[in-house]
Coordinates of C-alpha atoms in Angstrom, one line a residue:
X5 CA 110.2 111.1 90.8
X6 CA 107.3 112.6 89.1
X7 CA 105.7 115.7 90.7
X8 CA 102.0 115.7 90.0
X9 CA 99.0 117.8 90.8
X10 CA 96.8 116.7 93.7
X11 CA 94.0 115.2 91.7
X12 CA 96.3 113.4 89.2
X13 CA 98.3 112.1 92.2
X14 CA 95.2 110.5 93.7
X15 CA 94.3 108.9 90.4
X16 CA 97.9 107.6 89.9
X17 CA 97.9 106.3 93.4
X18 CA 94.7 104.4 92.7
X19 CA 96.4 102.8 89.7
X20 CA 99.4 101.8 91.9
X21 CA 97.1 100.2 94.4
X22 CA 95.3 98.3 91.7
X23 CA 98.5 97.1 90.1
X24 CA 100.1 95.9 93.3
X25 CA 96.9 94.5 94.9
X26 CA 97.8 90.8 94.5
X27 CA 101.5 91.0 95.0
X28 CA 103.9 93.7 96.1
X29 CA 103.7 96.7 98.4
X30 CA 102.9 100.4 98.0
X31 CA 104.9 102.7 100.3
X32 CA 103.6 106.2 101.2
X33 CA 105.6 108.9 102.9
X34 CA 104.3 112.3 104.1
X35 CA 106.4 115.1 105.5
X36 CA 106.4 118.9 106.0
X37 CA 107.8 120.8 103.1
X38 CA 109.1 124.4 103.1
X39 CA 109.3 124.7 99.3
X40 CA 113.1 124.8 99.2
X41 CA 115.2 122.3 97.2
X42 CA 118.6 123.4 98.2
X43 CA 120.2 122.3 101.5
X44 CA 120.7 124.7 104.4
X45 CA 124.2 126.2 104.7
X46 CA 126.4 125.0 107.6
X47 CA 126.5 127.2 110.7
X48 CA 130.1 128.4 110.2
X49 CA 129.2 129.8 106.8
X50 CA 126.3 131.9 107.9
X51 CA 126.3 135.4 106.6
X52 CA 124.5 138.5 107.8
X53 CA 121.3 137.2 106.0
X54 CA 119.7 134.6 108.2
X55 CA 117.4 132.2 106.5
X56 CA 113.8 133.1 107.2
X57 CA 111.3 130.3 107.7
X58 CA 108.4 130.3 105.2
X59 CA 105.2 132.0 106.3
X60 CA 103.2 128.8 105.4
X61 CA 104.5 125.3 105.2
X62 CA 103.3 122.7 102.6
X63 CA 103.0 119.0 102.8
X64 CA 105.0 116.7 100.5
X65 CA 103.4 113.3 99.8
X66 CA 105.4 110.6 98.1
X67 CA 104.4 107.1 97.0
X68 CA 106.4 104.3 95.4
X69 CA 105.9 100.8 94.4
X70 CA 108.5 98.8 92.4
X71 CA 110.0 101.3 90.0
X72 CA 107.0 103.7 90.0
X73 CA 107.5 106.9 92.0
X74 CA 105.0 109.7 92.3
X75 CA 104.8 112.8 94.5
X76 CA 102.7 115.9 95.1
X77 CA 102.9 119.1 97.1
X78 CA 99.8 120.1 99.0
X79 CA 99.3 123.7 100.0
X80 CA 98.0 124.5 103.5
X81 CA 94.7 125.8 102.2
X82 CA 94.0 122.6 100.2
X83 CA 94.9 120.2 103.0
X84 CA 91.3 119.5 104.3
X85 CA 89.9 118.8 100.8
X86 CA 92.9 116.6 99.9
X87 CA 92.7 114.7 103.2
X88 CA 89.1 113.7 102.7
X89 CA 89.8 112.5 99.2
X90 CA 93.0 110.7 100.3
X91 CA 91.2 109.0 103.2
X92 CA 88.4 107.7 101.0
X93 CA 91.0 106.4 98.6
X94 CA 92.8 104.5 101.4
X95 CA 89.6 103.1 102.8
X96 CA 88.7 101.7 99.4
X97 CA 92.1 100.2 98.6
X98 CA 93.6 98.8 101.7
X99 CA 91.3 95.8 101.9
X100 CA 94.0 93.4 100.6
X101 CA 96.1 93.6 103.7
X102 CA 97.0 90.3 105.3
X103 CA 97.1 89.8 109.1
X104 CA 100.4 89.4 110.8
X105 CA 101.1 86.0 112.3
X106 CA 101.1 86.3 116.1
X107 CA 104.2 85.0 117.7
X108 CA 103.5 82.4 120.3
X109 CA 105.1 83.4 123.6
X110 CA 107.1 80.6 125.2
X111 CA 106.2 79.9 128.8
X112 CA 108.9 81.1 131.1
X113 CA 110.6 78.4 133.2
X114 CA 109.5 78.5 136.8
X115 CA 112.2 78.7 139.3

């Protein structure tokens, strides 16, 4: 997984959308990120130093399609600017979606 800066992530995401426009899927995941890469210790091993939550959370955004994986970390102060650019990118690139086939409901047998 390649960790990119915010602007380069958006440009790489545009390239992924263009590459997989006709066939394939692009998967995007967004979650809260506290900046730690190590797992939390189990409760029975806690010491006198309790783990303090970070003062400010970040946002981790991942995208993958095929074997291509990219990610970025967005700081809280940059969220609004990134969200506007990300929304414009999505609006321009999700026009290739196909509609789902509606399932025909079978008529229930009358009793």
